Amino acid sequence: MPCSSIVRAALVGLRTAESMLVSGALINPEDALKSGLVDALGDNTESTIQHAIQWCETLLSLPSHSMLGNRAVARRHFHLDFVSDKADNVKLLTDAWFSDETQNILNVMLDKLKSKK
């Protein structure tokens, strides 16, 4: 399973992740929040940026040794995909990500998002 799929499955559950990956559908912010794909929604761009900065500052104020240890434990299964014999999956993922087909699809999705403003 490609790394992006593993991350999405860990956040929203395997069934939801599979449905999202197969359909390629964009989800609205409320559904992203409900499914756990995002932690919070902002009222506007400025408040979202301000909240993100505060969140980062809070993380930076925590003891780094403990923070790094907890992060390593929480991300262990992601790390194993990069250092094990599954490392070929990373090459497949990056090749697919940077392919013309994927980039064209991402540009179409970006245009859809821009038109919603």
JSON list of C-alpha atoms in Angstrom, two decimals:
[
{"chain": "A", "resi": 1, "resn": "MET", "atom": "CA", "xyz": [0.00, 0.00, 0.00]},
{"chain": "A", "resi": 2, "resn": "PRO", "atom": "CA", "xyz": [1.54, 3.38, -0.95]},
{"chain": "A", "resi": 3, "resn": "CYS", "atom": "CA", "xyz": [2.53, 5.66, 1.92]},
{"chain": "A", "resi": 4, "resn": "SER", "atom": "CA", "xyz": [-0.20, 8.21, 1.21]},
{"chain": "A", "resi": 5, "resn": "SER", "atom": "CA", "xyz": [-2.77, 5.42, 1.43]},
{"chain": "A", "resi": 6, "resn": "ILE", "atom": "CA", "xyz": [-1.34, 4.24, 4.73]},
{"chain": "A", "resi": 7, "resn": "VAL", "atom": "CA", "xyz": [-1.47, 7.75, 6.17]},
{"chain": "A", "resi": 8, "resn": "ARG", "atom": "CA", "xyz": [-5.04, 8.29, 5.01]},
{"chain": "A", "resi": 9, "resn": "ALA", "atom": "CA", "xyz": [-6.13, 4.87, 6.32]},
{"chain": "A", "resi": 10, "resn": "ALA", "atom": "CA", "xyz": [-4.57, 5.61, 9.70]},
{"chain": "A", "resi": 11, "resn": "LEU", "atom": "CA", "xyz": [-6.42, 8.93, 9.92]},
{"chain": "A", "resi": 12, "resn": "VAL", "atom": "CA", "xyz": [-9.88, 8.05, 8.64]},
{"chain": "A", "resi": 13, "resn": "GLY", "atom": "CA", "xyz": [-10.08, 4.26, 8.72]},
{"chain": "A", "resi": 14, "resn": "LEU", "atom": "CA", "xyz": [-9.39, 1.73, 6.01]},
{"chain": "A", "resi": 15, "resn": "ARG", "atom": "CA", "xyz": [-12.89, 1.63, 4.50]},
{"chain": "A", "resi": 16, "resn": "THR", "atom": "CA", "xyz": [-13.23, 5.42, 4.26]},
{"chain": "A", "resi": 17, "resn": "ALA", "atom": "CA", "xyz": [-9.69, 5.74, 2.91]},
{"chain": "A", "resi": 18, "resn": "GLU", "atom": "CA", "xyz": [-10.33, 3.13, 0.24]},
{"chain": "A", "resi": 19, "resn": "SER", "atom": "CA", "xyz": [-13.52, 4.88, -0.83]},
{"chain": "A", "resi": 20, "resn": "MET", "atom": "CA", "xyz": [-11.73, 8.24, -1.01]},
{"chain": "A", "resi": 21, "resn": "LEU", "atom": "CA", "xyz": [-8.83, 6.82, -2.99]},
{"chain": "A", "resi": 22, "resn": "VAL", "atom": "CA", "xyz": [-10.98, 4.93, -5.47]},
{"chain": "A", "resi": 23, "resn": "SER", "atom": "CA", "xyz": [-13.38, 7.81, -6.16]},
{"chain": "A", "resi": 24, "resn": "GLY", "atom": "CA", "xyz": [-10.80, 10.60, -6.06]},
{"chain": "A", "resi": 25, "resn": "ALA", "atom": "CA", "xyz": [-13.59, 12.79, -4.74]},
{"chain": "A", "resi": 26, "resn": "LEU", "atom": "CA", "xyz": [-12.97, 15.97, -2.83]},
{"chain": "A", "resi": 27, "resn": "ILE", "atom": "CA", "xyz": [-14.70, 16.11, 0.52]},
{"chain": "A", "resi": 28, "resn": "ASN", "atom": "CA", "xyz": [-16.13, 19.19, 2.13]},
{"chain": "A", "resi": 29, "resn": "PRO", "atom": "CA", "xyz": [-14.43, 20.66, 5.19]},
{"chain": "A", "resi": 30, "resn": "GLU", "atom": "CA", "xyz": [-17.10, 19.46, 7.64]},
{"chain": "A", "resi": 31, "resn": "ASP", "atom": "CA", "xyz": [-16.77, 15.86, 6.43]},
{"chain": "A", "resi": 32, "resn": "ALA", "atom": "CA", "xyz": [-12.96, 16.13, 6.60]},
{"chain": "A", "resi": 33, "resn": "LEU", "atom": "CA", "xyz": [-13.28, 17.25, 10.22]},
{"chain": "A", "resi": 34, "resn": "LYS", "atom": "CA", "xyz": [-15.84, 14.56, 11.06]},
{"chain": "A", "resi": 35, "resn": "SER", "atom": "CA", "xyz": [-13.67, 11.81, 9.52]},
{"chain": "A", "resi": 36, "resn": "GLY", "atom": "CA", "xyz": [-10.51, 12.95, 11.30]},
{"chain": "A", "resi": 37, "resn": "LEU", "atom": "CA", "xyz": [-8.69, 13.99, 8.15]},
{"chain": "A", "resi": 38, "resn": "VAL", "atom": "CA", "xyz": [-8.26, 17.50, 9.62]},
{"chain": "A", "resi": 39, "resn": "ASP", "atom": "CA", "xyz": [-8.09, 18.55, 13.29]},
{"chain": "A", "resi": 40, "resn": "ALA", "atom": "CA", "xyz": [-9.99, 21.83, 13.08]},
{"chain": "A", "resi": 41, "resn": "LEU", "atom": "CA", "xyz": [-11.66, 24.28, 10.72]},
{"chain": "A", "resi": 42, "resn": "GLY", "atom": "CA", "xyz": [-10.95, 27.98, 10.64]},
{"chain": "A", "resi": 43, "resn": "ASP", "atom": "CA", "xyz": [-13.47, 30.75, 10.10]},
{"chain": "A", "resi": 44, "resn": "ASN", "atom": "CA", "xyz": [-11.20, 32.40, 7.53]},
{"chain": "A", "resi": 45, "resn": "THR", "atom": "CA", "xyz": [-7.69, 32.24, 6.15]},
{"chain": "A", "resi": 46, "resn": "GLU", "atom": "CA", "xyz": [-6.21, 34.57, 8.76]},
{"chain": "A", "resi": 47, "resn": "SER", "atom": "CA", "xyz": [-7.68, 32.71, 11.75]},
{"chain": "A", "resi": 48, "resn": "THR", "atom": "CA", "xyz": [-6.58, 29.39, 10.24]},
{"chain": "A", "resi": 49, "resn": "ILE", "atom": "CA", "xyz": [-3.01, 30.65, 9.85]},
{"chain": "A", "resi": 50, "resn": "GLN", "atom": "CA", "xyz": [-3.05, 32.09, 13.38]},
{"chain": "A", "resi": 51, "resn": "HIS", "atom": "CA", "xyz": [-4.33, 28.78, 14.80]},
{"chain": "A", "resi": 52, "resn": "ALA", "atom": "CA", "xyz": [-1.65, 26.85, 12.90]},
{"chain": "A", "resi": 53, "resn": "ILE", "atom": "CA", "xyz": [1.08, 29.13, 14.26]},
{"chain": "A", "resi": 54, "resn": "GLN", "atom": "CA", "xyz": [-0.22, 28.73, 17.83]},
{"chain": "A", "resi": 55, "resn": "TRP", "atom": "CA", "xyz": [-0.37, 24.95, 17.38]},
{"chain": "A", "resi": 56, "resn": "CYS", "atom": "CA", "xyz": [3.24, 24.89, 16.15]},
{"chain": "A", "resi": 57, "resn": "GLU", "atom": "CA", "xyz": [4.38, 27.12, 19.01]},
{"chain": "A", "resi": 58, "resn": "THR", "atom": "CA", "xyz": [2.67, 24.79, 21.50]},
{"chain": "A", "resi": 59, "resn": "LEU", "atom": "CA", "xyz": [4.45, 21.79, 20.01]},
{"chain": "A", "resi": 60, "resn": "LEU", "atom": "CA", "xyz": [7.77, 23.63, 20.06]},
{"chain": "A", "resi": 61, "resn": "SER", "atom": "CA", "xyz": [7.33, 24.40, 23.76]},
{"chain": "A", "resi": 62, "resn": "LEU", "atom": "CA", "xyz": [7.11, 20.69, 24.66]},
{"chain": "A", "resi": 63, "resn": "PRO", "atom": "CA", "xyz": [10.24, 18.79, 25.75]},
{"chain": "A", "resi": 64, "resn": "SER", "atom": "CA", "xyz": [11.86, 17.79, 22.46]},
{"chain": "A", "resi": 65, "resn": "HIS", "atom": "CA", "xyz": [13.16, 14.42, 23.69]},
{"chain": "A", "resi": 66, "resn": "SER", "atom": "CA", "xyz": [9.70, 13.27, 24.76]},
{"chain": "A", "resi": 67, "resn": "MET", "atom": "CA", "xyz": [8.08, 14.73, 21.68]},
{"chain": "A", "resi": 68, "resn": "LEU", "atom": "CA", "xyz": [10.49, 12.98, 19.32]},
{"chain": "A", "resi": 69, "resn": "GLY", "atom": "CA", "xyz": [10.09, 9.69, 21.18]},
{"chain": "A", "resi": 70, "resn": "ASN", "atom": "CA", "xyz": [6.30, 9.83, 21.03]},
{"chain": "A", "resi": 71, "resn": "ARG", "atom": "CA", "xyz": [6.40, 10.79, 17.36]},
{"chain": "A", "resi": 72, "resn": "ALA", "atom": "CA", "xyz": [8.69, 7.85, 16.59]},
{"chain": "A", "resi": 73, "resn": "VAL", "atom": "CA", "xyz": [6.33, 5.42, 18.30]},
{"chain": "A", "resi": 74, "resn": "ALA", "atom": "CA", "xyz": [3.26, 6.89, 16.59]},
{"chain": "A", "resi": 75, "resn": "ARG", "atom": "CA", "xyz": [4.87, 6.79, 13.15]},
{"chain": "A", "resi": 76, "resn": "ARG", "atom": "CA", "xyz": [6.67, 3.47, 13.47]},
{"chain": "A", "resi": 77, "resn": "HIS", "atom": "CA", "xyz": [4.52, 1.70, 10.88]},
{"chain": "A", "resi": 78, "resn": "PHE", "atom": "CA", "xyz": [5.12, 4.52, 8.36]},
{"chain": "A", "resi": 79, "resn": "HIS", "atom": "CA", "xyz": [8.84, 4.37, 8.99]},
{"chain": "A", "resi": 80, "resn": "LEU", "atom": "CA", "xyz": [8.90, 0.62, 8.36]},
{"chain": "A", "resi": 81, "resn": "ASP", "atom": "CA", "xyz": [7.57, 1.15, 4.84]},
{"chain": "A", "resi": 82, "resn": "PHE", "atom": "CA", "xyz": [10.55, 3.35, 4.05]},
{"chain": "A", "resi": 83, "resn": "VAL", "atom": "CA", "xyz": [13.33, 1.22, 5.50]},
{"chain": "A", "resi": 84, "resn": "SER", "atom": "CA", "xyz": [12.10, -2.31, 4.88]},
{"chain": "A", "resi": 85, "resn": "ASP", "atom": "CA", "xyz": [11.88, -4.33, 1.71]},
{"chain": "A", "resi": 86, "resn": "LYS", "atom": "CA", "xyz": [8.78, -2.24, 0.98]},
{"chain": "A", "resi": 87, "resn": "ALA", "atom": "CA", "xyz": [11.06, 0.63, 0.01]},
{"chain": "A", "resi": 88, "resn": "ASP", "atom": "CA", "xyz": [10.20, -0.16, -3.61]},
{"chain": "A", "resi": 89, "resn": "ASN", "atom": "CA", "xyz": [6.70, 1.11, -2.77]},
{"chain": "A", "resi": 90, "resn": "VAL", "atom": "CA", "xyz": [8.18, 4.53, -2.11]},
{"chain": "A", "resi": 91, "resn": "LYS", "atom": "CA", "xyz": [9.72, 4.62, -5.57]},
{"chain": "A", "resi": 92, "resn": "LEU", "atom": "CA", "xyz": [6.44, 3.49, -7.10]},
{"chain": "A", "resi": 93, "resn": "LEU", "atom": "CA", "xyz": [4.59, 6.16, -5.15]},
{"chain": "A", "resi": 94, "resn": "THR", "atom": "CA", "xyz": [6.95, 8.97, -6.13]},
{"chain": "A", "resi": 95, "resn": "ASP", "atom": "CA", "xyz": [7.01, 7.85, -9.77]},
{"chain": "A", "resi": 96, "resn": "ALA", "atom": "CA", "xyz": [3.21, 7.79, -9.82]},
{"chain": "A", "resi": 97, "resn": "TRP", "atom": "CA", "xyz": [2.95, 11.13, -7.99]},
{"chain": "A", "resi": 98, "resn": "PHE", "atom": "CA", "xyz": [5.17, 12.93, -10.48]},
{"chain": "A", "resi": 99, "resn": "SER", "atom": "CA", "xyz": [3.73, 11.23, -13.57]},
{"chain": "A", "resi": 100, "resn": "ASP", "atom": "CA", "xyz": [2.06, 13.44, -16.17]},
{"chain": "A", "resi": 101, "resn": "GLU", "atom": "CA", "xyz": [-1.28, 11.74, -15.56]},
{"chain": "A", "resi": 102, "resn": "THR", "atom": "CA", "xyz": [-1.26, 12.39, -11.80]},
{"chain": "A", "resi": 103, "resn": "GLN", "atom": "CA", "xyz": [-0.06, 15.96, -12.20]},
{"chain": "A", "resi": 104, "resn": "ASN", "atom": "CA", "xyz": [-2.81, 16.66, -14.76]},
{"chain": "A", "resi": 105, "resn": "ILE", "atom": "CA", "xyz": [-5.44, 15.26, -12.38]},
{"chain": "A", "resi": 106, "resn": "LEU", "atom": "CA", "xyz": [-4.05, 17.32, -9.49]},
{"chain": "A", "resi": 107, "resn": "ASN", "atom": "CA", "xyz": [-4.17, 20.46, -11.63]},
{"chain": "A", "resi": 108, "resn": "VAL", "atom": "CA", "xyz": [-7.83, 19.77, -12.50]},
{"chain": "A", "resi": 109, "resn": "MET", "atom": "CA", "xyz": [-8.60, 19.32, -8.79]},
{"chain": "A", "resi": 110, "resn": "LEU", "atom": "CA", "xyz": [-6.72, 22.53, -7.97]},
{"chain": "A", "resi": 111, "resn": "ASP", "atom": "CA", "xyz": [-8.73, 24.41, -10.58]},
{"chain": "A", "resi": 112, "resn": "LYS", "atom": "CA", "xyz": [-11.94, 23.05, -9.02]},
{"chain": "A", "resi": 113, "resn": "LEU", "atom": "CA", "xyz": [-10.84, 24.27, -5.60]},
{"chain": "A", "resi": 114, "resn": "LYS", "atom": "CA", "xyz": [-9.91, 27.70, -6.96]},
{"chain": "A", "resi": 115, "resn": "SER", "atom": "CA", "xyz": [-13.30, 28.05, -8.61]},
{"chain": "A", "resi": 116, "resn": "LYS", "atom": "CA", "xyz": [-15.06, 27.49, -5.26]},
{"chain": "A", "resi": 117, "resn": "LYS", "atom": "CA", "xyz": [-13.69, 30.77, -3.82]}
]
